[in-house]
Coordinates of C-alpha atoms in Angstrom, one line a residue:
M1 CA -32.2 -3.1 6.0
T2 CA -30.0 0.0 6.3
Q3 CA -31.4 3.2 5.6
P4 CA -30.0 4.8 2.5
E5 CA -27.1 7.7 3.4
T6 CA -28.1 11.1 2.3
I7 CA -26.8 12.8 -0.4
P8 CA -26.6 16.8 -0.5
A9 CA -28.7 18.5 -2.8
P10 CA -27.3 20.7 -5.1
A11 CA -27.0 24.2 -4.4
T12 CA -28.8 26.9 -6.6
G13 CA -27.6 29.9 -8.1
G14 CA -23.6 30.4 -9.0
H15 CA -21.7 30.1 -11.8
P16 CA -23.6 29.5 -15.1
L17 CA -21.8 26.5 -16.0
K18 CA -22.2 24.9 -12.5
L19 CA -26.1 25.6 -13.2
Y20 CA -26.1 24.0 -16.5
L21 CA -24.2 20.8 -14.9
E22 CA -26.7 20.4 -12.3
R23 CA -29.9 21.1 -14.8
N24 CA -28.4 18.3 -17.1
E25 CA -26.8 15.8 -14.6
R26 CA -28.5 12.8 -16.0
R27 CA -27.6 13.6 -19.7
I28 CA -24.0 14.3 -18.8
A29 CA -23.7 11.3 -16.8
L30 CA -24.9 9.1 -19.4
W31 CA -22.6 10.4 -22.3
A32 CA -20.0 10.3 -19.4
F33 CA -20.8 6.5 -18.8
I34 CA -21.1 6.0 -22.7
A35 CA -17.5 7.7 -23.5
G36 CA -15.8 6.1 -20.7
F37 CA -16.7 2.5 -21.3
V38 CA -15.7 3.1 -25.5
F39 CA -12.5 4.3 -23.7
D40 CA -11.9 1.5 -21.5
I41 CA -12.5 -1.1 -24.5
F42 CA -9.6 0.5 -26.5
T43 CA -7.2 1.2 -23.2
F44 CA -7.8 -1.7 -21.0
G45 CA -5.0 -3.5 -19.5
R46 CA -3.8 -7.1 -19.8
V47 CA -6.0 -9.7 -17.6
D48 CA -3.0 -10.8 -16.1
S49 CA -1.5 -7.8 -15.5
W50 CA -0.2 -8.1 -11.6
F51 CA -1.3 -4.2 -11.2
G52 CA -4.6 -5.1 -12.5
I53 CA -5.3 -7.9 -10.4
G54 CA -3.9 -6.1 -7.1
Q55 CA -6.1 -3.1 -8.0
Q56 CA -9.3 -5.6 -8.5
V57 CA -8.4 -7.4 -5.0
L58 CA -8.3 -4.0 -3.4
Y59 CA -11.6 -2.7 -4.7
L60 CA -13.0 -6.1 -3.9
A61 CA -11.8 -6.0 -0.3
V62 CA -13.0 -2.2 0.4
I63 CA -16.6 -3.4 -1.0
T64 CA -17.0 -6.2 1.5
A65 CA -15.6 -4.3 4.3
A66 CA -17.8 -1.7 3.7
L67 CA -20.9 -3.8 3.1
T68 CA -20.4 -6.0 6.0
Q69 CA -20.2 -3.1 8.3
M70 CA -23.3 -1.7 7.2
L71 CA -25.0 -5.1 7.7
L72 CA -23.7 -5.0 11.3
E73 CA -25.0 -1.4 11.7
D74 CA -28.6 -2.5 10.9
G75 CA -30.8 -1.8 13.5
K76 CA -28.5 0.6 15.4
P77 CA -28.9 4.1 16.1
R78 CA -26.7 6.3 13.4
A79 CA -23.2 7.1 14.1
D80 CA -22.5 10.5 15.6
L81 CA -20.4 12.1 12.8
D82 CA -19.8 15.3 14.7
R83 CA -17.4 13.1 17.4
M84 CA -15.5 11.4 15.0
F85 CA -11.9 12.0 13.6
A86 CA -11.8 13.6 10.6
A87 CA -11.0 10.7 8.4
K88 CA -13.6 8.2 10.0
R89 CA -16.2 11.0 9.8
W90 CA -15.2 11.3 6.0
Y91 CA -15.6 7.5 5.7
Y92 CA -19.2 7.6 6.9
Q93 CA -20.1 10.5 4.8
Y94 CA -18.8 8.8 1.4
R95 CA -18.7 5.1 1.8
T96 CA -21.9 4.5 -0.1
A97 CA -20.2 6.8 -2.8
I98 CA -17.1 4.8 -2.6
V99 CA -18.7 1.6 -3.2
H100 CA -20.7 2.8 -5.7
F101 CA -17.7 4.2 -7.7
F102 CA -15.8 0.7 -6.8
F103 CA -18.8 -1.3 -8.1
G104 CA -18.7 1.0 -11.4
S105 CA -15.1 0.1 -12.0
L106 CA -15.3 -3.8 -11.5
L107 CA -18.3 -4.0 -13.8
N108 CA -17.0 -1.8 -16.7
L109 CA -13.8 -3.9 -16.3
Y110 CA -15.7 -7.4 -16.5
T111 CA -18.0 -6.4 -19.1
I112 CA -15.2 -5.2 -21.2
Y113 CA -13.1 -8.4 -20.7
F114 CA -16.5 -10.7 -21.4
F115 CA -16.8 -8.5 -24.5
K116 CA -13.3 -9.0 -25.6
S117 CA -13.2 -12.8 -25.3
S118 CA -16.9 -13.3 -27.1
S119 CA -18.5 -13.4 -30.2
L120 CA -21.5 -10.8 -29.5
L121 CA -24.3 -13.1 -31.4
V122 CA -23.0 -16.0 -29.1
S123 CA -22.9 -14.3 -25.7
S124 CA -25.0 -11.1 -26.0
G125 CA -27.2 -12.6 -23.4
F126 CA -24.9 -12.9 -20.7
L127 CA -23.5 -9.6 -22.0
A128 CA -26.8 -7.6 -22.1
V129 CA -27.2 -8.9 -18.1
L130 CA -23.6 -7.3 -17.3
V131 CA -24.5 -4.1 -19.3
L132 CA -27.9 -3.8 -17.5
L133 CA -26.1 -4.0 -14.1
L134 CA -23.4 -1.6 -15.0
A135 CA -26.2 1.0 -16.1
A136 CA -28.0 0.3 -12.7
N137 CA -24.9 1.0 -10.8
E138 CA -24.6 4.3 -12.8
S139 CA -28.3 5.4 -11.7
R140 CA -29.4 7.3 -8.5
R141 CA -31.6 4.5 -7.5
F142 CA -28.8 2.2 -7.2
K143 CA -27.7 3.9 -3.8
A144 CA -30.9 3.6 -2.3
L145 CA -31.4 -0.4 -3.0
G146 CA -30.8 -2.9 0.2
L147 CA -27.9 -4.4 0.9
A148 CA -29.2 -7.9 -0.7
F149 CA -28.7 -6.3 -4.2
K150 CA -25.5 -5.0 -3.5
F151 CA -24.2 -8.5 -2.1
A152 CA -25.5 -9.9 -5.1
L153 CA -23.4 -7.5 -7.6
L154 CA -20.4 -8.3 -5.1
S155 CA -21.1 -12.0 -5.6
L156 CA -21.3 -11.1 -9.5
C157 CA -17.9 -9.6 -9.5
Y158 CA -16.3 -12.0 -7.1
L159 CA -17.3 -15.0 -9.6
S160 CA -16.3 -12.6 -12.6
F161 CA -12.9 -11.8 -11.1
F162 CA -12.1 -15.7 -10.3
A163 CA -13.1 -16.6 -13.6
H164 CA -10.4 -14.2 -15.1
V165 CA -7.6 -14.9 -12.7
V166 CA -7.8 -18.5 -12.3
P167 CA -7.2 -19.9 -15.6
V168 CA -4.4 -17.3 -15.7
F169 CA -2.2 -19.2 -13.0
V170 CA -3.6 -22.8 -14.2
G171 CA -2.6 -22.0 -17.8
S172 CA -5.5 -23.4 -19.3
I173 CA -9.4 -23.7 -19.6
G174 CA -12.1 -25.9 -19.3
L175 CA -15.0 -27.5 -17.2
T176 CA -12.7 -28.3 -14.3
V177 CA -11.1 -25.0 -14.3
F178 CA -14.2 -22.9 -14.4
L179 CA -15.8 -25.2 -11.5
L180 CA -12.5 -24.4 -9.7
S181 CA -12.9 -20.7 -10.3
I182 CA -16.6 -20.8 -9.2
L183 CA -15.8 -22.5 -5.9
I184 CA -12.8 -20.0 -5.1
G185 CA -15.1 -17.4 -6.1
C186 CA -17.8 -18.3 -3.4
L187 CA -15.4 -18.5 -0.5
P188 CA -15.1 -14.8 0.1
L189 CA -18.7 -14.1 1.2
L190 CA -19.1 -17.4 2.8
I191 CA -16.1 -16.9 5.0
V192 CA -17.7 -13.5 5.6
G193 CA -21.3 -15.4 6.3
W194 CA -19.3 -17.9 8.8
G195 CA -17.6 -15.1 10.5
I196 CA -20.7 -13.2 11.3
R197 CA -22.2 -16.7 12.6
A198 CA -19.3 -17.1 15.0
C199 CA -18.9 -13.5 16.1
A200 CA -22.3 -11.9 16.0
P201 CA -24.9 -14.9 15.9
D202 CA -27.9 -12.6 16.1
F203 CA -27.2 -11.3 12.7
F204 CA -27.1 -14.7 11.1
P205 CA -30.7 -14.5 9.8
Q206 CA -29.9 -11.6 8.0
T207 CA -26.9 -12.7 7.1
R208 CA -28.4 -15.4 5.1
R209 CA -31.1 -13.5 3.5
Q210 CA -28.6 -10.9 2.4
I211 CA -25.4 -12.7 1.6
V212 CA -26.0 -16.4 1.4
V213 CA -29.4 -16.3 -0.9
P214 CA -28.0 -13.2 -3.2
L215 CA -24.9 -15.6 -3.7
G216 CA -26.8 -18.5 -4.6
L217 CA -29.0 -16.8 -7.0
V218 CA -25.8 -15.3 -8.6
L219 CA -23.9 -18.8 -8.7
V220 CA -27.1 -20.4 -10.3
F221 CA -27.0 -17.9 -12.9
F222 CA -23.1 -18.6 -13.5
L223 CA -23.5 -21.8 -13.7
A224 CA -26.5 -21.7 -16.2
S225 CA -24.8 -19.1 -18.4
Y226 CA -22.1 -21.6 -18.6
L227 CA -24.1 -24.5 -19.2
F228 CA -25.9 -22.7 -22.2
R229 CA -22.3 -21.5 -23.4
L230 CA -23.4 -17.9 -22.9
I231 CA -20.2 -17.2 -20.9
P232 CA -17.3 -16.5 -23.2
P233 CA -13.9 -18.4 -23.0
V234 CA -11.9 -15.8 -21.0
P235 CA -9.4 -15.1 -20.5
L236 CA -8.7 -15.6 -24.3
S237 CA -9.8 -13.2 -27.0
L238 CA -9.4 -12.9 -30.8
P239 CA -8.3 -9.2 -31.6
F240 CA -7.5 -10.2 -35.0
I241 CA -8.9 -12.4 -37.6
G242 CA -8.7 -12.1 -41.7
I243 CA -9.1 -14.0 -44.8
Y244 CA -5.9 -14.0 -47.4
H245 CA -4.7 -15.7 -50.5
G246 CA -1.3 -16.4 -48.9
V247 CA 0.3 -16.7 -45.5
E248 CA 4.4 -17.0 -45.7
R249 CA 6.2 -17.5 -42.3
T250 CA 9.2 -15.6 -41.8
P251 CA 11.8 -15.8 -38.8
D252 CA 10.1 -12.5 -37.1
S253 CA 6.7 -12.0 -38.6
Y254 CA 4.1 -13.4 -40.8
Q255 CA 3.4 -12.1 -44.5
L256 CA -0.2 -12.1 -45.5
S257 CA -1.0 -11.6 -49.2
H258 CA -4.5 -10.2 -50.5
E259 CA -6.1 -8.0 -53.1
R260 CA -8.6 -6.4 -51.1
P261 CA -9.4 -2.8 -52.6
F262 CA -7.9 -0.2 -50.3
W263 CA -11.6 1.6 -49.9
R264 CA -12.9 -1.8 -48.5
I265 CA -11.5 -0.7 -45.0
W266 CA -13.9 -2.4 -42.9
H267 CA -12.6 -6.0 -44.3
N268 CA -9.8 -7.9 -42.9
G269 CA -8.0 -9.3 -46.4
D270 CA -10.0 -10.8 -48.7
Q271 CA -13.6 -11.5 -47.3
W272 CA -14.6 -11.0 -50.8
F273 CA -12.5 -13.8 -52.4
F274 CA -11.9 -14.4 -56.0
A275 CA -10.5 -18.0 -56.3
Q276 CA -8.7 -18.7 -59.2
P277 CA -8.0 -22.4 -60.2
G278 CA -5.3 -23.7 -57.7
D279 CA -5.6 -21.1 -55.3
K280 CA -5.9 -21.9 -51.4
V281 CA -7.7 -19.9 -48.6
Y282 CA -6.1 -19.0 -45.5
V283 CA -7.3 -17.9 -42.5
F284 CA -4.8 -16.1 -40.5
F285 CA -5.4 -14.9 -36.5
R286 CA -4.1 -13.6 -33.4
I287 CA -5.2 -14.9 -30.0
F288 CA -4.3 -13.2 -26.9
S289 CA -3.7 -15.6 -24.1
P290 CA -1.9 -14.9 -20.9
T291 CA 1.6 -15.6 -20.1
R292 CA 2.4 -19.3 -19.2
F293 CA -0.9 -20.4 -21.0
A294 CA -0.7 -23.2 -23.3
D295 CA -3.8 -24.8 -24.7
Q296 CA -5.6 -25.9 -28.0
V297 CA -8.4 -24.3 -30.1
Q298 CA -9.8 -25.4 -33.0
V299 CA -10.6 -23.6 -36.6
R300 CA -13.6 -24.7 -38.0
W301 CA -14.7 -24.1 -41.7
Y302 CA -18.8 -23.5 -42.5
L303 CA -20.4 -23.4 -45.6
N304 CA -24.0 -21.8 -46.0
E305 CA -26.1 -24.3 -48.0
A306 CA -29.5 -23.1 -49.4
S307 CA -31.3 -25.8 -47.6
R308 CA -29.5 -26.7 -44.5
G309 CA -27.8 -23.4 -43.4
W310 CA -24.1 -23.5 -41.7
V311 CA -22.8 -26.9 -42.6
L312 CA -19.3 -27.6 -40.9
Q313 CA -16.7 -28.5 -43.7
D314 CA -13.6 -29.0 -41.7
T315 CA -12.0 -28.6 -38.2
I316 CA -8.3 -27.8 -37.7
P317 CA -6.8 -28.0 -34.2
I318 CA -4.0 -25.6 -33.3
N319 CA -1.8 -25.4 -30.3
I320 CA -1.6 -22.0 -28.7
L321 CA 0.9 -20.5 -26.5
G322 CA 0.3 -17.4 -24.3
G323 CA 2.6 -14.2 -23.6
R324 CA 3.0 -12.5 -26.5
E325 CA 1.9 -8.9 -26.1
R326 CA -0.2 -8.6 -29.6
G327 CA -1.3 -12.6 -29.1
F328 CA -0.3 -15.9 -30.6
R329 CA -0.4 -15.9 -34.3
G330 CA -1.8 -18.8 -36.2
Y331 CA -3.6 -19.8 -39.6
G332 CA -5.5 -22.4 -40.9
V333 CA -5.6 -23.3 -44.8
K334 CA -8.5 -24.8 -46.7
T335 CA -7.8 -26.5 -50.4
N336 CA -10.9 -28.2 -50.9
Y337 CA -14.2 -25.6 -51.1
Q338 CA -16.6 -24.5 -53.5
P339 CA -18.1 -21.1 -54.2
G340 CA -20.9 -19.5 -51.8
R341 CA -20.9 -17.8 -48.4
W342 CA -18.4 -19.1 -46.0
K343 CA -17.4 -18.5 -42.2
V344 CA -14.7 -19.5 -40.1
Q345 CA -15.1 -19.5 -36.2
V346 CA -12.0 -20.3 -33.6
E347 CA -13.2 -22.1 -30.8
T348 CA -12.1 -23.6 -27.8
T349 CA -11.9 -27.6 -27.7
D350 CA -15.1 -27.7 -25.6
G351 CA -16.9 -25.6 -28.3
R352 CA -17.0 -22.3 -26.8
E353 CA -16.5 -19.6 -29.5
I354 CA -13.5 -16.9 -29.5
G355 CA -14.4 -15.3 -32.5
R356 CA -15.5 -15.6 -36.1
I357 CA -15.2 -14.3 -39.6
Y358 CA -17.5 -14.2 -42.6
F359 CA -16.4 -14.1 -46.3
R360 CA -17.9 -14.9 -50.0
L361 CA -15.7 -17.0 -52.3
E362 CA -16.5 -16.6 -56.0
A363 CA -14.6 -18.6 -58.6
V364 CA -13.1 -16.9 -61.4
S365 CA -10.7 -17.9 -64.5
A366 CA -7.1 -17.4 -64.5
A367 CA -6.0 -13.7 -64.9
P368 CA -3.1 -11.5 -64.1
R369 CA -3.1 -10.1 -60.9
S370 CA -1.1 -8.2 -58.3
F371 CA -1.3 -8.9 -54.2
V372 CA -0.7 -6.5 -51.5
V373 CA 1.3 -7.8 -48.7
D374 CA 0.8 -6.9 -44.9
T375 CA 3.0 -7.8 -42.1
E376 CA 2.2 -9.2 -38.8

């Protein structure tokens, strides 16, 4: 196992601001991490952005090259930094920090992608693992962990990367596409292991222990998460869903009618739905999907019954097309209903939840009313 590279200790004395930063390094790092994560949630780019994909490929390549080099240097005398060129010396001094930074960027990105594509109640376990790994990467102890753990993180990054990118190129999601993405995601590290075995066979036992075994464990975790439907249906996401009294399509937009009070800003449309005789209940949503993406989703209506809990009342299939910046717009309508607590879930055809909304429906007698119309 390679020895952790030394990190210079902070200097004592100096400007008061510098002393404060040194004394509160952990607290500042924690708040910076939280602020950065929240900022990235609202500012992250499209999953099908060529620039974003290229940036991830670069990060993965740099991490792979650096960790492979560390593995091949295991047991050898430490390099003499004084005899190196400035650029090479800088790389050896800071390569661990570079790997740490790139891991943080990738894990942050994939956590956000999965967060955007999931219902938190369904995928909380999988997201919790990603968040814990992301927090571990922010800790000092991460730099002192062995290469096996770092290659496990790299395996997770590769599988997450291709789980997003393969559906973008294929234009659909499903079991076959997921298995294809997993297969492709394993290839980079398997190729590294094969190359080490061919060029440096003495290192193959370490390669098997520090690359192949961690990759296998992460692969089992990924497959189990998919089997139990904990992995969100990336790259789809549901940025908006609401309940309305009316949805009217115009050539350029949708007109959404509701009577929600202005102060109930946490609701989308009429999540407290007062149904007069003859009313219909509409659910309107926007689904983000990459360009050239074409697939089908299902809108499922559930009623909460006292004796049986959530009972499926209706399922409406809707075909979606990708490419629109703000997402594909669609809606479903229900005319046969009864008072009570309802929820609407938007799911893939294999039952993986993209998002949901809850609302309460109350039957009222006919009376004059006025609607507010929103444009989407």
